[in-house]
mmCIF file of C-alpha atoms in Angstrom:
data_model
loop_
_atom_site.group_PDB
_atom_site.id
_atom_site.type_symbol
_atom_site.label_atom_id
_atom_site.label_comp_id
_atom_site.label_asym_id
_atom_site.label_seq_id
_atom_site.Cartn_x
_atom_site.Cartn_y
_atom_site.Cartn_z
ATOM 1 C CA UNK A 1 242.730 238.480 148.786
ATOM 2 C CA UNK A 2 241.946 235.105 147.204
ATOM 3 C CA UNK A 3 239.103 233.192 146.145
ATOM 4 C CA UNK A 4 238.053 230.110 144.906
ATOM 5 C CA UNK A 5 234.213 230.977 143.405
ATOM 6 C CA UNK A 6 231.092 232.719 143.072
ATOM 7 C CA UNK A 7 227.681 230.893 142.739
ATOM 8 C CA UNK A 8 224.739 232.745 142.413
ATOM 9 C CA UNK A 9 220.930 231.692 142.647
ATOM 10 C CA UNK A 10 222.123 229.604 145.964
ATOM 11 C CA UNK A 11 220.179 229.192 148.905
ATOM 12 C CA UNK A 12 221.907 227.265 151.381
ATOM 13 C CA UNK A 13 224.058 230.221 152.300
ATOM 14 C CA UNK A 14 221.435 232.946 153.622
ATOM 15 C CA UNK A 15 218.086 233.843 153.176
ATOM 16 C CA UNK A 16 216.532 234.077 149.364
ATOM 17 C CA UNK A 17 218.138 233.604 146.466
ATOM 18 C CA UNK A 18 222.116 234.939 146.543
ATOM 19 C CA UNK A 19 225.295 235.502 145.446
ATOM 20 C CA UNK A 20 228.190 233.633 147.061
ATOM 21 C CA UNK A 21 231.945 234.910 147.485
ATOM 22 C CA UNK A 22 234.349 231.454 148.482
ATOM 23 C CA UNK A 23 237.218 233.493 149.887
ATOM 24 C CA UNK A 24 241.012 231.848 150.328
ATOM 25 C CA UNK A 25 242.172 231.736 154.250
ATOM 26 C CA UNK A 26 240.760 230.359 157.128
ATOM 27 C CA UNK A 27 242.713 229.789 160.419
ATOM 28 C CA UNK A 28 240.236 227.540 161.995
ATOM 29 C CA UNK A 29 240.605 224.812 160.280
ATOM 30 C CA UNK A 30 237.359 223.359 161.521
ATOM 31 C CA UNK A 31 237.350 219.475 161.754
ATOM 32 C CA UNK A 32 234.692 218.543 159.404
ATOM 33 C CA UNK A 33 234.724 221.698 157.349
ATOM 34 C CA UNK A 34 232.944 221.384 154.193
ATOM 35 C CA UNK A 35 235.073 222.967 152.454
ATOM 36 C CA UNK A 36 238.255 222.391 153.145
ATOM 37 C CA UNK A 37 239.909 223.673 150.232
ATOM 38 C CA UNK A 38 239.624 227.230 151.135
ATOM 39 C CA UNK A 39 241.444 227.129 154.174
ATOM 40 C CA UNK A 40 245.373 228.059 152.495
ATOM 41 C CA UNK A 41 245.369 232.009 151.796
ATOM 42 C CA UNK A 42 247.803 231.533 148.926
ATOM 43 C CA UNK A 43 245.377 229.540 147.472
ATOM 44 C CA UNK A 44 242.324 229.583 145.127
ATOM 45 C CA UNK A 45 242.751 232.946 142.623
ATOM 46 C CA UNK A 46 243.341 236.566 142.930
ATOM 47 C CA UNK A 47 240.495 238.759 143.631
ATOM 48 C CA UNK A 48 241.042 241.318 141.037
ATOM 49 C CA UNK A 49 239.167 243.485 138.442
ATOM 50 C CA UNK A 50 237.264 240.678 136.275
ATOM 51 C CA UNK A 51 236.251 238.957 139.525
ATOM 52 C CA UNK A 52 234.768 242.067 141.075
ATOM 53 C CA UNK A 53 232.763 242.480 137.779
ATOM 54 C CA UNK A 54 231.080 238.791 138.021
ATOM 55 C CA UNK A 55 230.497 239.646 141.259
ATOM 56 C CA UNK A 56 228.181 242.997 141.185
ATOM 57 C CA UNK A 57 227.188 241.481 137.977
ATOM 58 C CA UNK A 58 225.553 238.453 139.730
ATOM 59 C CA UNK A 59 224.453 240.244 142.634
ATOM 60 C CA UNK A 60 222.501 242.772 140.067
ATOM 61 C CA UNK A 61 219.743 240.690 139.296
ATOM 62 C CA UNK A 62 216.247 241.728 140.446
ATOM 63 C CA UNK A 63 215.818 237.956 141.809
ATOM 64 C CA UNK A 64 219.070 237.656 144.191
ATOM 65 C CA UNK A 65 218.485 239.217 147.279
ATOM 66 C CA UNK A 66 221.883 239.732 148.321
ATOM 67 C CA UNK A 67 225.753 238.347 148.692
ATOM 68 C CA UNK A 68 227.118 235.823 150.967
ATOM 69 C CA UNK A 69 231.220 235.814 152.088
ATOM 70 C CA UNK A 70 232.183 232.591 152.682
ATOM 71 C CA UNK A 71 235.100 230.403 152.746
ATOM 72 C CA UNK A 72 237.824 229.869 154.309
ATOM 73 C CA UNK A 73 237.025 232.939 156.426
ATOM 74 C CA UNK A 74 236.140 236.100 154.894
ATOM 75 C CA UNK A 75 237.467 237.781 158.382
ATOM 76 C CA UNK A 76 240.877 236.498 158.505
ATOM 77 C CA UNK A 77 242.874 239.393 159.104
ATOM 78 C CA UNK A 78 244.184 239.015 155.447
ATOM 79 C CA UNK A 79 240.855 239.055 154.087
ATOM 80 C CA UNK A 80 239.232 241.983 156.251
ATOM 81 C CA UNK A 81 240.376 245.032 154.209
ATOM 82 C CA UNK A 82 238.959 243.668 151.030
ATOM 83 C CA UNK A 83 235.483 242.649 152.285
ATOM 84 C CA UNK A 84 235.076 245.662 154.075
ATOM 85 C CA UNK A 85 235.900 247.584 150.910
ATOM 86 C CA UNK A 86 233.677 244.723 149.052
ATOM 87 C CA UNK A 87 230.835 245.408 151.760
ATOM 88 C CA UNK A 88 230.969 249.365 151.470
ATOM 89 C CA UNK A 89 230.801 249.607 147.437
ATOM 90 C CA UNK A 90 227.534 246.879 147.501
ATOM 91 C CA UNK A 91 225.169 249.062 150.223
ATOM 92 C CA UNK A 92 226.420 252.365 148.448
ATOM 93 C CA UNK A 93 225.463 250.664 144.399
ATOM 94 C CA UNK A 94 223.169 247.838 145.795
ATOM 95 C CA UNK A 95 221.136 249.353 148.898
ATOM 96 C CA UNK A 96 218.437 246.702 148.627
ATOM 97 C CA UNK A 97 220.789 244.193 148.479
ATOM 98 C CA UNK A 98 221.307 241.850 152.440
ATOM 99 C CA UNK A 99 224.819 241.026 152.889
ATOM 100 C CA UNK A 100 225.188 237.988 154.905
ATOM 101 C CA UNK A 101 228.679 237.008 156.290
ATOM 102 C CA UNK A 102 229.804 233.219 157.634
ATOM 103 C CA UNK A 103 232.497 233.066 160.198
ATOM 104 C CA UNK A 104 234.790 230.786 162.315
ATOM 105 C CA UNK A 105 235.411 233.657 164.885
ATOM 106 C CA UNK A 106 232.866 234.360 167.352
ATOM 107 C CA UNK A 107 230.452 238.336 167.566
ATOM 108 C CA UNK A 108 232.524 238.817 171.072
ATOM 109 C CA UNK A 109 235.834 238.692 168.851
ATOM 110 C CA UNK A 110 234.153 240.655 165.813
ATOM 111 C CA UNK A 111 231.461 242.890 166.567
ATOM 112 C CA UNK A 112 234.241 245.997 167.061
ATOM 113 C CA UNK A 113 235.399 245.518 163.225
ATOM 114 C CA UNK A 114 234.554 248.467 160.917
ATOM 115 C CA UNK A 115 232.934 245.690 158.783
ATOM 116 C CA UNK A 116 229.722 245.082 161.140
ATOM 117 C CA UNK A 117 227.482 247.775 160.437
ATOM 118 C CA UNK A 118 227.655 246.938 156.610
ATOM 119 C CA UNK A 119 226.247 243.445 157.566
ATOM 120 C CA UNK A 120 222.518 242.154 158.052
ATOM 121 C CA UNK A 121 223.834 238.868 159.199
ATOM 122 C CA UNK A 122 226.892 237.068 160.815
ATOM 123 C CA UNK A 123 226.399 233.030 160.670
ATOM 124 C CA UNK A 124 229.608 233.337 164.028
ATOM 125 C CA UNK A 125 231.520 230.361 165.989
ATOM 126 C CA UNK A 126 233.798 227.704 164.861
ATOM 127 C CA UNK A 127 231.858 224.440 162.667
ATOM 128 C CA UNK A 128 232.150 221.455 165.429
ATOM 129 C CA UNK A 129 231.401 218.055 164.158
ATOM 130 C CA UNK A 130 230.278 216.486 166.968
ATOM 131 C CA UNK A 131 227.209 218.994 167.010
ATOM 132 C CA UNK A 132 226.513 218.555 163.641
ATOM 133 C CA UNK A 133 222.819 218.898 163.031
ATOM 134 C CA UNK A 134 221.886 218.410 159.246
ATOM 135 C CA UNK A 135 218.426 220.074 160.597
ATOM 136 C CA UNK A 136 219.603 223.362 161.475
ATOM 137 C CA UNK A 137 218.951 226.496 158.958
ATOM 138 C CA UNK A 138 222.124 228.299 157.610
ATOM 139 C CA UNK A 139 224.079 226.647 159.634
ATOM 140 C CA UNK A 140 225.876 223.783 160.275
ATOM 141 C CA UNK A 141 226.357 223.082 164.204
ATOM 142 C CA UNK A 142 223.984 223.761 167.202
ATOM 143 C CA UNK A 143 227.040 226.248 168.338
ATOM 144 C CA UNK A 144 227.001 228.539 165.591
ATOM 145 C CA UNK A 145 224.618 231.328 165.510
ATOM 146 C CA UNK A 146 222.403 233.120 163.015
ATOM 147 C CA UNK A 147 222.771 237.109 164.381
ATOM 148 C CA UNK A 148 220.746 240.073 162.947
ATOM 149 C CA UNK A 149 223.338 242.063 163.139
ATOM 150 C CA UNK A 150 220.810 244.962 163.237
ATOM 151 C CA UNK A 151 218.657 244.661 165.882
ATOM 152 C CA UNK A 152 222.008 243.059 167.878
ATOM 153 C CA UNK A 153 223.736 246.526 167.534
ATOM 154 C CA UNK A 154 220.564 248.534 168.167
ATOM 155 C CA UNK A 155 219.316 246.307 171.335
ATOM 156 C CA UNK A 156 223.041 245.847 172.605
ATOM 157 C CA UNK A 157 222.471 242.290 173.031
ATOM 158 C CA UNK A 158 222.693 239.332 170.585
ATOM 159 C CA UNK A 159 219.562 239.059 168.822
ATOM 160 C CA UNK A 160 219.306 235.329 166.239
ATOM 161 C CA UNK A 161 217.863 235.900 162.999
ATOM 162 C CA UNK A 162 214.235 234.054 162.719
#
C-alpha cells in the first residue's frame, strides 16, 4: 500500500480530534474531488514500518479520538488487505479509539468485507459535485451517507451517525 500523508488534530474527517491516513489509489475519480493527487495507486510513498510507527504514535495521544482512513480510497482493491490489517491492530492495541473510513463505494457493495466489523463509521458513496453542500457534516455531497456501522449491523438496516 502507498500513502500520501498522516495528519493529526483533524476535526473535519470524523467526530472529535482524529489522526487521518491518506492512502493512494482511487478508481472513482469523482469530478470536483478535493484530493485528486491521491488517485494514482502508484502515487505517494510506500506505507512501511516507519509510517506505521508514525500512525500509531500520533493515534496514541490521549486527546485523539480515533483514526480516519481516507484518500484516495482505503477500499481500493489494492488497499483493502493492509487497511484491514491496520484496523485489526488498532482495535487490538487501542480499543478505545474509533475507526472511520471514507469510501466512494456504496454500503451495499462493501458491507460483507472483513474490515466492516472493525469500523465504527463509514462515509459511503462517490462525491458528486452537483450535490455539493458546504453545510453538510463529515461529507461533501448530499448523496453520501455517514453510517453508524455498529448499529447498522446490529439492526440489519442502515443507521446514520448523528
